[in-house]
Coordinates of C-alpha atoms in Angstrom, one line a residue:
X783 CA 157.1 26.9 -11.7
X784 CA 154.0 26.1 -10.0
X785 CA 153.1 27.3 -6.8
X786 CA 151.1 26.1 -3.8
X787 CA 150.7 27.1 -0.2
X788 CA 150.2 25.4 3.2
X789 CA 146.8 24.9 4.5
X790 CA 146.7 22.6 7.5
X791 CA 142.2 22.6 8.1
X792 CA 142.9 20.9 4.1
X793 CA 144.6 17.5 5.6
X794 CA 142.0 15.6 7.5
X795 CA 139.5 16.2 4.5
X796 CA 142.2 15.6 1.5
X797 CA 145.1 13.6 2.6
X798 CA 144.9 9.9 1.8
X799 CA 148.9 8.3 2.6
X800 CA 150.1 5.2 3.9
X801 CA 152.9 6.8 4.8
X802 CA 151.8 9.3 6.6
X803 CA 148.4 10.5 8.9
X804 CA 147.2 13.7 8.5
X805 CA 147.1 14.2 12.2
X806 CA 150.9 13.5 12.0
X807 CA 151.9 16.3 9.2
X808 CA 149.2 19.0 10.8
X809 CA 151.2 18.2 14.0
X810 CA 154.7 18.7 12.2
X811 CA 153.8 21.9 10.5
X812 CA 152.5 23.3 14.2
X813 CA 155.4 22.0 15.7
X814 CA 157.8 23.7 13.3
X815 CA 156.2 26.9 12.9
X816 CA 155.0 26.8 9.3
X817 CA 152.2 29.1 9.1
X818 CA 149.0 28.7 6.6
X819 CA 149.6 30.5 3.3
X820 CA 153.5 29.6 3.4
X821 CA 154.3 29.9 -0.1
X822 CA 155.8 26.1 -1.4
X823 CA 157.2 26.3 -5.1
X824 CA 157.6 23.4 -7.0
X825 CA 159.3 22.3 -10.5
X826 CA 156.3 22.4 -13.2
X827 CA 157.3 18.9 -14.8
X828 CA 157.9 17.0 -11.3
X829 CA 155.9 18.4 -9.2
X830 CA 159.1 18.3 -6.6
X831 CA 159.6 21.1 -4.2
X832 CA 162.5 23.6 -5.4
X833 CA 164.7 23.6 -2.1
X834 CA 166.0 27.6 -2.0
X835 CA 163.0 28.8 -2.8
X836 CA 161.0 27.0 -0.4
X837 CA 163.9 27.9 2.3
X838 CA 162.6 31.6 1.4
X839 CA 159.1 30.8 2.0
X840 CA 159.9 28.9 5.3
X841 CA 161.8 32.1 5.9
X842 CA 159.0 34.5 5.4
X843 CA 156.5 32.3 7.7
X844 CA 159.3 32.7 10.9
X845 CA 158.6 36.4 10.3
X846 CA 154.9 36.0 11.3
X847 CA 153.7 37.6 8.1
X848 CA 149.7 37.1 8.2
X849 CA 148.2 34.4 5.4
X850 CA 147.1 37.0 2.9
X851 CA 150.9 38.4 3.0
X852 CA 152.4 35.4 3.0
X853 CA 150.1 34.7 -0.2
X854 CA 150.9 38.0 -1.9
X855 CA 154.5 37.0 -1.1
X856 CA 154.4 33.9 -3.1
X857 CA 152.6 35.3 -6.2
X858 CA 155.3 37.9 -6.7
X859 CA 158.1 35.6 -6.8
X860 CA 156.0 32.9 -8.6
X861 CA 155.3 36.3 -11.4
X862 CA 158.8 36.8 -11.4
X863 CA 160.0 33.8 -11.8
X864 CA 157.8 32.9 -15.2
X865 CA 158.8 36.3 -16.5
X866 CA 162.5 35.2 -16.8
X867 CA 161.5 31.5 -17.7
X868 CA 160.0 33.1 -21.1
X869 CA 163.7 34.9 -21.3
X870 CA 165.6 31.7 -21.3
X871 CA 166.4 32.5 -17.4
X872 CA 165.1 31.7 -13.9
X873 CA 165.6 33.1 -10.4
X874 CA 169.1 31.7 -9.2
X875 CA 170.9 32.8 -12.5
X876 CA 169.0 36.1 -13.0
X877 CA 170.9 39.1 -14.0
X878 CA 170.5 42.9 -13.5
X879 CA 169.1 43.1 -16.5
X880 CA 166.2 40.6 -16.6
X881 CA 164.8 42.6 -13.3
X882 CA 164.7 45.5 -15.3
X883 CA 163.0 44.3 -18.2
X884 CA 160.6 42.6 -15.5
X885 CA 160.1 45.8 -13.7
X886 CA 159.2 46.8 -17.4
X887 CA 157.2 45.0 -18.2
X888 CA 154.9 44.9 -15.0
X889 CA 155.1 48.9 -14.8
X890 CA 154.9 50.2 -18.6
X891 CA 154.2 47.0 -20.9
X892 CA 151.7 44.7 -19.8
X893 CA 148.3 45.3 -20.7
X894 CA 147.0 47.1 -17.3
X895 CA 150.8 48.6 -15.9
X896 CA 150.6 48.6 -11.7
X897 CA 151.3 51.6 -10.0
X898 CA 154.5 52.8 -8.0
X899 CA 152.9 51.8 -5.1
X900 CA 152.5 48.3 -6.1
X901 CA 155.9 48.3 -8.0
X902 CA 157.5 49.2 -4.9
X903 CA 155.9 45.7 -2.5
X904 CA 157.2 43.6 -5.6
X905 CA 160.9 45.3 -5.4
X906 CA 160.7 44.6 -1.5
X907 CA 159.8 41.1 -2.7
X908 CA 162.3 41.1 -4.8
X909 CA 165.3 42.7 -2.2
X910 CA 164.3 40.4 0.0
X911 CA 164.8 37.5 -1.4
X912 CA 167.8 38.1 -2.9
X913 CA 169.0 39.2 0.4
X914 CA 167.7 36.0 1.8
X915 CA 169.5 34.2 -1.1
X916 CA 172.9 35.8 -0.3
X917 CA 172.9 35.8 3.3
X918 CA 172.6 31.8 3.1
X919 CA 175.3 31.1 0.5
X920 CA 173.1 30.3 -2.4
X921 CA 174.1 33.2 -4.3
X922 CA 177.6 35.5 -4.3
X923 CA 175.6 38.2 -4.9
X924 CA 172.6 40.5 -6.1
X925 CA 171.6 40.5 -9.4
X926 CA 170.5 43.9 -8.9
X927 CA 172.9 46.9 -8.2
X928 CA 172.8 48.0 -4.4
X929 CA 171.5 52.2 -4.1
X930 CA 172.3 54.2 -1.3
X931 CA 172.3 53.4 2.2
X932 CA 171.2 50.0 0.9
X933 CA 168.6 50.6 -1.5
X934 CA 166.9 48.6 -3.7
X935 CA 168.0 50.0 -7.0
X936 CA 165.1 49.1 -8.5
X937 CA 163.3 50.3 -6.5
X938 CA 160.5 53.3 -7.4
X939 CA 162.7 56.5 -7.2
X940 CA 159.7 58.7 -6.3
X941 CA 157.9 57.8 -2.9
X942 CA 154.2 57.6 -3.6
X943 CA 151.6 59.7 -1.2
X944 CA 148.7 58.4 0.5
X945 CA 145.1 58.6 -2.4
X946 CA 143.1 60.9 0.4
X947 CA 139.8 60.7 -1.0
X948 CA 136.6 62.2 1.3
X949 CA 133.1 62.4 0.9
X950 CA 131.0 65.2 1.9
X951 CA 127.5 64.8 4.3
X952 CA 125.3 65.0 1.3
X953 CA 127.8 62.8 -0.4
X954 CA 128.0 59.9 2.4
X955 CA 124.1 59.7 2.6
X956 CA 123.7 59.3 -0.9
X957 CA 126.3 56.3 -0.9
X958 CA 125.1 55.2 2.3
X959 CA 120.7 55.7 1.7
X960 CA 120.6 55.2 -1.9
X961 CA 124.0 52.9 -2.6
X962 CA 123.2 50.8 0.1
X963 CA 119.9 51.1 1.7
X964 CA 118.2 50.6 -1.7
X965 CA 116.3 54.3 -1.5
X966 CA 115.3 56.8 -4.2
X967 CA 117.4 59.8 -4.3
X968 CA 114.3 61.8 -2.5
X969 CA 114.6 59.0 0.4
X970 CA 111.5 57.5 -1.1
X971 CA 111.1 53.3 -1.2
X972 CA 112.7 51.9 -4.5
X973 CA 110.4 49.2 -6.0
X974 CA 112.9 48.0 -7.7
X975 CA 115.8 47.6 -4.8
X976 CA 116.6 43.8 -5.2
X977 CA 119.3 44.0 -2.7
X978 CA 119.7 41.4 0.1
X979 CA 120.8 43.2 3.2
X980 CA 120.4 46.7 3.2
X981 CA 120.5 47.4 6.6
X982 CA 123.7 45.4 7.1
X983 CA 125.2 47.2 4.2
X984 CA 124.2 50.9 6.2
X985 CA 125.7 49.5 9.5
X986 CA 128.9 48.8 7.6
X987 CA 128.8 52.0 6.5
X988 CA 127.8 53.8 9.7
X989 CA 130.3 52.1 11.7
X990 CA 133.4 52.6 9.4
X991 CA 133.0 56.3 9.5
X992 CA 131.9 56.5 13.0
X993 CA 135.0 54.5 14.4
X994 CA 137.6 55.4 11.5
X995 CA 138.7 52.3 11.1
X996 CA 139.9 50.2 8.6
X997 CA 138.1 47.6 6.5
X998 CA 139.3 44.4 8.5
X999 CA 138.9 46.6 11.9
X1000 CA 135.3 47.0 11.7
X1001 CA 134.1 44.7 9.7
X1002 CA 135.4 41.4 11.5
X1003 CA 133.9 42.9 14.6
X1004 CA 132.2 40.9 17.6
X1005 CA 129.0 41.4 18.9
X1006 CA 130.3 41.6 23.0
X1007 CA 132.9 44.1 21.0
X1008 CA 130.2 46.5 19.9
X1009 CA 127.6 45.7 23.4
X1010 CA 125.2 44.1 21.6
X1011 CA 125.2 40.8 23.8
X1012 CA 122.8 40.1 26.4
X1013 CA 122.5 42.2 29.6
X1014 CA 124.9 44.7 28.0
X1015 CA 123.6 48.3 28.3
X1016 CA 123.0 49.7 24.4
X1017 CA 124.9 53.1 23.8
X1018 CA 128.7 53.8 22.4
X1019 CA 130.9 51.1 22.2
X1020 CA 134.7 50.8 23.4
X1021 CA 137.0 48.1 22.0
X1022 CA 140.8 47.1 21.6
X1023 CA 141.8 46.0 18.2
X1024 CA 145.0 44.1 18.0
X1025 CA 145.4 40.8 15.6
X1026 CA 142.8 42.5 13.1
X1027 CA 145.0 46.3 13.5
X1028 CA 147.5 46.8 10.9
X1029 CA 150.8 45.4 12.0
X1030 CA 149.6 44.0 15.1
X1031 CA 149.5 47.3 16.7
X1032 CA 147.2 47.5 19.4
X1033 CA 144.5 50.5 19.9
X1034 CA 141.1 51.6 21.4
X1035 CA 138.4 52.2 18.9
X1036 CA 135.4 54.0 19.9
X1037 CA 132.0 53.3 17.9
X1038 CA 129.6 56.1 18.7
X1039 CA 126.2 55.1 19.9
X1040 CA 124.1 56.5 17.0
X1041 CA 126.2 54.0 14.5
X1042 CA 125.7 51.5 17.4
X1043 CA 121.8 52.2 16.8
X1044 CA 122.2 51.6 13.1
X1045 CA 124.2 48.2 14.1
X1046 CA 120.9 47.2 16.9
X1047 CA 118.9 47.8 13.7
X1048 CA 120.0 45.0 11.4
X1049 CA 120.2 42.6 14.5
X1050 CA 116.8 43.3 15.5
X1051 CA 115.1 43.4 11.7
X1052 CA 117.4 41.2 9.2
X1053 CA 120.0 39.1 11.3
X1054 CA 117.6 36.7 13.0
X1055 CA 116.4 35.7 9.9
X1056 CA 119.9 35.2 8.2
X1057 CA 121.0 33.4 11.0
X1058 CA 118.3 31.2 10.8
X1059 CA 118.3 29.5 7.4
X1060 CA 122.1 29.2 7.8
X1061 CA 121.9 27.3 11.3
X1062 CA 121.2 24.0 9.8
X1063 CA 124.4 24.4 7.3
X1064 CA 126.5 25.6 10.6
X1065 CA 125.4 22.6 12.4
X1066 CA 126.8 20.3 9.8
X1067 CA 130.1 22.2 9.6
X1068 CA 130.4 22.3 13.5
X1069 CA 133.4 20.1 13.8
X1070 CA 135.5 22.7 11.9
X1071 CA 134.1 25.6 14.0
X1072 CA 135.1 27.2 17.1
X1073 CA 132.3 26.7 19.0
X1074 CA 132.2 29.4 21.7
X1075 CA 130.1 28.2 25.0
X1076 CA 131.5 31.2 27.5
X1077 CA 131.5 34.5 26.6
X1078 CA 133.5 36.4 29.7
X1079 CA 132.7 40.0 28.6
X1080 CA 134.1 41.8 31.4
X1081 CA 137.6 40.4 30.9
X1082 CA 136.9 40.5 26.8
X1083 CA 137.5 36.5 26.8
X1084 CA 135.5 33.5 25.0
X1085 CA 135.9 29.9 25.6
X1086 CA 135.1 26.9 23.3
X1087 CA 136.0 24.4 21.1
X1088 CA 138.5 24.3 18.8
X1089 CA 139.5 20.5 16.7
X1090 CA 138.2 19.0 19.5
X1091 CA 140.7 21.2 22.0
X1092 CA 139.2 23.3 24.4
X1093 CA 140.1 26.9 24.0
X1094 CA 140.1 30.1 25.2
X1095 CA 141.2 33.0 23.7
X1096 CA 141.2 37.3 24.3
X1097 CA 138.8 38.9 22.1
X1098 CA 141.8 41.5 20.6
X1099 CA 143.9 38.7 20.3
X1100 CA 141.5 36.7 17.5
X1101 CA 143.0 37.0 14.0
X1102 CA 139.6 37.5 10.8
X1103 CA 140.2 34.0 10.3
X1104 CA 139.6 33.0 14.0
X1105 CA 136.5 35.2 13.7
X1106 CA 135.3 34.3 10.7
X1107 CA 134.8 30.2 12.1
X1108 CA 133.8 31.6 15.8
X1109 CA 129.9 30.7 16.3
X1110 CA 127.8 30.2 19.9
X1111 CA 124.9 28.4 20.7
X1112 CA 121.8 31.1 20.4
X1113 CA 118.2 31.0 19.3
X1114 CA 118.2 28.8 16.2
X1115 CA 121.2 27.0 17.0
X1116 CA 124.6 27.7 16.0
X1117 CA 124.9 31.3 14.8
X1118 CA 128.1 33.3 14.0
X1119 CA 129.7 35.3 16.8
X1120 CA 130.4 38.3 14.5
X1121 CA 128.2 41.3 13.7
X1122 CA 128.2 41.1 10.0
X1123 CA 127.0 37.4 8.4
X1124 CA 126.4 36.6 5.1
X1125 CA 123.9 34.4 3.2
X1126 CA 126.5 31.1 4.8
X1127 CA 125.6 32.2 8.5
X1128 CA 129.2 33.3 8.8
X1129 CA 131.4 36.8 8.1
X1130 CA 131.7 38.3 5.0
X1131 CA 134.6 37.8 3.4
X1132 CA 136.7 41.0 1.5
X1133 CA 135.2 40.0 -2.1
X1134 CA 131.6 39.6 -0.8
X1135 CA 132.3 43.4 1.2
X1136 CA 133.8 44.9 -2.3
X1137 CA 130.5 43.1 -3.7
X1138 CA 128.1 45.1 -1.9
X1139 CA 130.0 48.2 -2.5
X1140 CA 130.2 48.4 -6.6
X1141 CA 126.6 46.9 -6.8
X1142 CA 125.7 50.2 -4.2
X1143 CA 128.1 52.3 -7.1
X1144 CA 126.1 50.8 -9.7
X1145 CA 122.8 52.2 -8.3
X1146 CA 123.8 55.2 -7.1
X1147 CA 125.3 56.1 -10.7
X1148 CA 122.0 54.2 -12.3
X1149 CA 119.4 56.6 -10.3
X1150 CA 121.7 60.4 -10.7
X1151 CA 119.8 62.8 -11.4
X1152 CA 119.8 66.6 -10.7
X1153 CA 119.7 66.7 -7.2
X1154 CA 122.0 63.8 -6.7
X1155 CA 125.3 65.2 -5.3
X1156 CA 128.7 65.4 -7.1
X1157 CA 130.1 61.5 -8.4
X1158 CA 133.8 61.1 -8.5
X1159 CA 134.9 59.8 -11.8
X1160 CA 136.1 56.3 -9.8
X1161 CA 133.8 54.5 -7.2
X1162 CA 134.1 55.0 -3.9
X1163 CA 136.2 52.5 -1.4
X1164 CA 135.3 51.4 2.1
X1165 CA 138.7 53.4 3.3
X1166 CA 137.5 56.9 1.7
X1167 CA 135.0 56.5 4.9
X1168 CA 138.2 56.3 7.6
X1169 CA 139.7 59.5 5.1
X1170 CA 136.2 61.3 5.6
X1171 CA 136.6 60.6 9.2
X1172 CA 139.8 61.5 9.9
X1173 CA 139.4 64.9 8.2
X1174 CA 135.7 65.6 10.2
X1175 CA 137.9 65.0 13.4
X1176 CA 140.5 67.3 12.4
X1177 CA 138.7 69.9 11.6
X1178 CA 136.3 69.7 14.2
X1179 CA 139.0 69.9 16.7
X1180 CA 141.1 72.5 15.4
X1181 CA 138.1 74.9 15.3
X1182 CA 137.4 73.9 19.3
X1183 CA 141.1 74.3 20.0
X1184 CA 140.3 77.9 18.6
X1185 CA 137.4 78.7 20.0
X1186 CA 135.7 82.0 19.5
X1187 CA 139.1 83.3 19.1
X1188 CA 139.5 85.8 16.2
X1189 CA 143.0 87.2 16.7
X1190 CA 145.4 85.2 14.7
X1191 CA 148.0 85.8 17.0
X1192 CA 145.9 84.7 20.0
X1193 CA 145.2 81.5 18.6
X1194 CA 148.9 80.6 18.2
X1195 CA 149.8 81.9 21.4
X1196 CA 146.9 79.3 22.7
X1197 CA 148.5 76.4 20.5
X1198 CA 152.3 76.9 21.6
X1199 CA 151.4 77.7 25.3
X1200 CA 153.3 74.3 26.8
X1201 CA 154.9 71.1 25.7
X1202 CA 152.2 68.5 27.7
X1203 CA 149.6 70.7 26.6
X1204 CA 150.8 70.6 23.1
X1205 CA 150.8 67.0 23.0
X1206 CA 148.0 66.1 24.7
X1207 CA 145.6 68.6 23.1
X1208 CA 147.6 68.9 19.6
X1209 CA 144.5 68.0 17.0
X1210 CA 146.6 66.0 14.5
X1211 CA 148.4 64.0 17.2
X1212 CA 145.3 63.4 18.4
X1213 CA 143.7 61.9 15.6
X1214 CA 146.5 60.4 14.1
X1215 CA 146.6 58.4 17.9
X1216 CA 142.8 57.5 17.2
X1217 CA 143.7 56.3 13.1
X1218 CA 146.7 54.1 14.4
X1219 CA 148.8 55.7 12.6
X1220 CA 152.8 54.3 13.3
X1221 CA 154.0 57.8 12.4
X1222 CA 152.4 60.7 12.8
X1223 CA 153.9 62.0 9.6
X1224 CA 151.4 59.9 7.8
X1225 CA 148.6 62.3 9.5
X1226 CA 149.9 65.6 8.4
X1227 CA 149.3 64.1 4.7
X1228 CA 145.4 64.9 5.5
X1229 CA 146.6 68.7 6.4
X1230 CA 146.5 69.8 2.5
X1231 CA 142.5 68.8 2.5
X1232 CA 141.5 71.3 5.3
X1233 CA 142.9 74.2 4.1
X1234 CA 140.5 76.4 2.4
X1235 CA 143.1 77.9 -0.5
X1236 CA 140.7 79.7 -2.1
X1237 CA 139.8 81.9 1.1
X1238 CA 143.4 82.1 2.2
X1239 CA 144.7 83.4 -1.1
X1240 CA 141.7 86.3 -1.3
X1241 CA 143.1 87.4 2.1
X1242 CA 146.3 86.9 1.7
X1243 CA 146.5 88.8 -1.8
X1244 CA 143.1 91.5 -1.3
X1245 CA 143.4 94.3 -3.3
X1246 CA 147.4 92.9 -4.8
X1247 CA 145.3 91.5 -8.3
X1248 CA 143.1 93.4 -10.5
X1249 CA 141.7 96.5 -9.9
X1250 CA 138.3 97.3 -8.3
X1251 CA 137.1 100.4 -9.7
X1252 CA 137.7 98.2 -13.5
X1253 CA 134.9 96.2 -14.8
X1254 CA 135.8 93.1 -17.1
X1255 CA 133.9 95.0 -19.7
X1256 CA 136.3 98.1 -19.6
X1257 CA 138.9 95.8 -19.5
X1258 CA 138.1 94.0 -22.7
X1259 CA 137.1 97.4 -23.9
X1260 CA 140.6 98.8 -23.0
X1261 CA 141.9 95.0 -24.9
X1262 CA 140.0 95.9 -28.2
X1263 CA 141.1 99.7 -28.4
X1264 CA 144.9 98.7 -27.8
X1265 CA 144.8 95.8 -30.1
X1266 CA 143.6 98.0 -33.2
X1267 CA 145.7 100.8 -32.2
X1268 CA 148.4 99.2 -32.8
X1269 CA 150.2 99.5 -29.5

């Protein structure tokens, strides 16, 4: 089975029919919902669309899924699918026991096995569609056996926990200096630095752990968004993410001002000259642009021109893929409205972001030396910056909930004094409001990496282990004496 998905910006450019304009089909999709990246399946020797399967994909694009979902969607059923074609089977007349032997084969045969985590968004996948299947008549029933309180029985039994992974200060400005900003490890120039952009790559970086977001969060942001647009005063910056949130959950992010600096920096030294040689490339591609020509910053609005429509739009409302097309009239003509660009004039996509970050790993491993600070064993990733921030945060604020406090006792007496209080001032509920966290059960997660076990166990156990008047020299001596005395 073959598998292809809707993009409507591909029809004016590709679609040559007598039959049929491409105006008239990108109107039918809008008008019936279909959403770019709806998965379309269709029959590898005729090139026709397999009806149920299709149904599903018009299904999942009704639920509002974003593209790259949508996408993911397609590929697992598409992987599915030519897993049972090489048993003799296929996805309407699968059986119990072809899911397991796919589940198999994805988790413990194939050449790089995925992880539970993984396993368990192709058994939703999975669930899914068979439920889909079922509830419209095209199947009796599930291949698959139905677990308790509805569970996908092939589903991963054990629930995977978040991969916390934090850097330290010394840690993050070697990743951030040397990684990125192309320096020695004694913050000397590096001759050799053949990097394009370091101070783009350092505002990334400043700006992910200074805000705690996530990847698409900060790195799809505006420039009005981070007050770097004319007659705005330069300091901290305050925005609402919404269409670029996880979920579609809407929260204020606050950027402080000294990773606004580092953001002023690359505008002022290496944007202007980026956004110059792309201008003339932009102009050319201006017709499938949104060409902003009012920016209402006040009310976080833009105005422009979209395929020849005039449109406005709310700045927390634009989607990565609105942003990534959004451009304004400045200096050297059309330039991108976005903080980050790219060698195109326009936002960086995820694989040019994962780019910059295993070339920076590749230095930063490359120039180690004796006074470079501890290197996990796997590169760091853009999220380990939200991890390290969400773990500065809580500590910070439990030890000012404390205060000078040293009385145990006091201090909980502090923490349990009232319910409004408790809530308002609680240091996890706090930060897990400021992460966007949907539950704050996915905060206390980041509890096990402040304690400080060692310390607690000394003081917890002083004086329970060993003996402090023995010196490990009379206790080996003691060892040696038993040992050949027989005892």
């Amino acid at each position: 089975m073959d598998l292809a998905f809707v993009q409507s910006g591909l029809l004016e450019r590709y679609l040559d029919a007598d039959v049929i304009s491409a105006a008239e089909v990108a109107a039918l999709l809008k008008r019936r919902g279909v959403l770019d990246g709806t998965p379309v399946f269709l029959d590898e020797g005729t090139q026709t669309p397999v009806p149920p399967l299709c149904e599903f994909g018009r299904y999942l694009s009704t639920a509002l899924l974003d593209e790259t979902t949508l996408k993911d969607y397609g590929r697992a059923v598409r992987r599915l699918d030519d897993h049972l074609a090489g048993l003799g089977s296929d996805v309407l007349s699968a059986v119990e026991s072809d899911l397991v032997s796919y589940r198999d084969e994805r988790t413990r045969w194939q050449e790089k096995p995925i992880g539970a985590s993984a396993w368990g968004k192709e058994s939703f996948v999975q669930d899914d569609l068979y439920g889909f299947l079922v509830q419209r008549g095209i199947l009796t029933h599930r291949p698959a056996r139905v677990a308790a309180r509805g569970r996908n029985a092939l589903a991963p039994r054990v629930r995977s926990s978040m991969d916390i992974r934090h850097l330290s200060f010394e840690q993050y400005r070697y990743f951030r200096d040397v990684g990125l900003g192309g320096q020695l490890p004694g913050a000397e120039v590096n001759p050799t630095f053949r990097g394009w952009s370091p101070l783009r790559d350092r505002a990334g970086a400043d700006i992910a752990l200074g805000s705690g977001g996530r990847w698409r969060e900060w790195s799809t942001v505006l420039l009005p968004e981070m007050g770097l647009w004319p007659g705005m005063p330069l300091g901290g910056a305050e925005f609402t993410v919404q269409a670029c949130a996880k979920y579609g959950k809407a929260r204020t992010i606050y950027v402080p001002e000294d990773a606004v600096s580092s953001a002023d920096l690359f505008c002022l030294l290496e944007r202007p000259d980026i956004v110059r040689r792309a201008a003339r490339g932009l102009e050319r591609k201006a017709r499938d642009l949104f060409v902003v020509g009012d920016v209402d910053v006040a009310g976080g609005r833009v105005r422009g021109v979209l395929d020849g429509v005039v449109r406005e739009f709310q700045l927390s409302a634009m989607d990565p893929k609105l942003r990534r097309i959004t451009v304004y009239e400045g200096e050297f003509g059309l330039e991108a409205l976005t903080l980050f660009v790219c060698r195109g004039g326009l936002m960086p996509g995820a694989d040019a972001w994962k780019g910059y970050r295993h070339r920076a790993w590749t230095r930063m491993t490359e120039l180690a030396d004796d006074t470079t600070p501890h290197l996990p064993a796997r590169r760091w990733r853009w999220h380990d910056l939200r991890h390290t921030y969400a773990l500065r945060l809580l500590t910070y604020l439990e030890n000012a909930m404390d205060g000078q406090e040293s009385d145990a006792q006091a201090r909980r007496r502090r923490h349990r004094s009232y319910l409004t209080g408790h809530i308002r001032h609680n240091p996890l509920l706090i930060v897990s409001r400021r992460l966007g966290h949907a539950n704050p059960e996915t905060t206390y997660q980041y509890l096990q990496y402040t304690d400080d076990l060692i310390n607690e166990f000394e003081e917890a156990f002083a004086s329970w282990v060993g003996d402090d008047e023995a010196t490990y020299a009379e206790i080996a001596s003691h060892a040696l004496s038993s040992t050949s005395g027989g005892h």
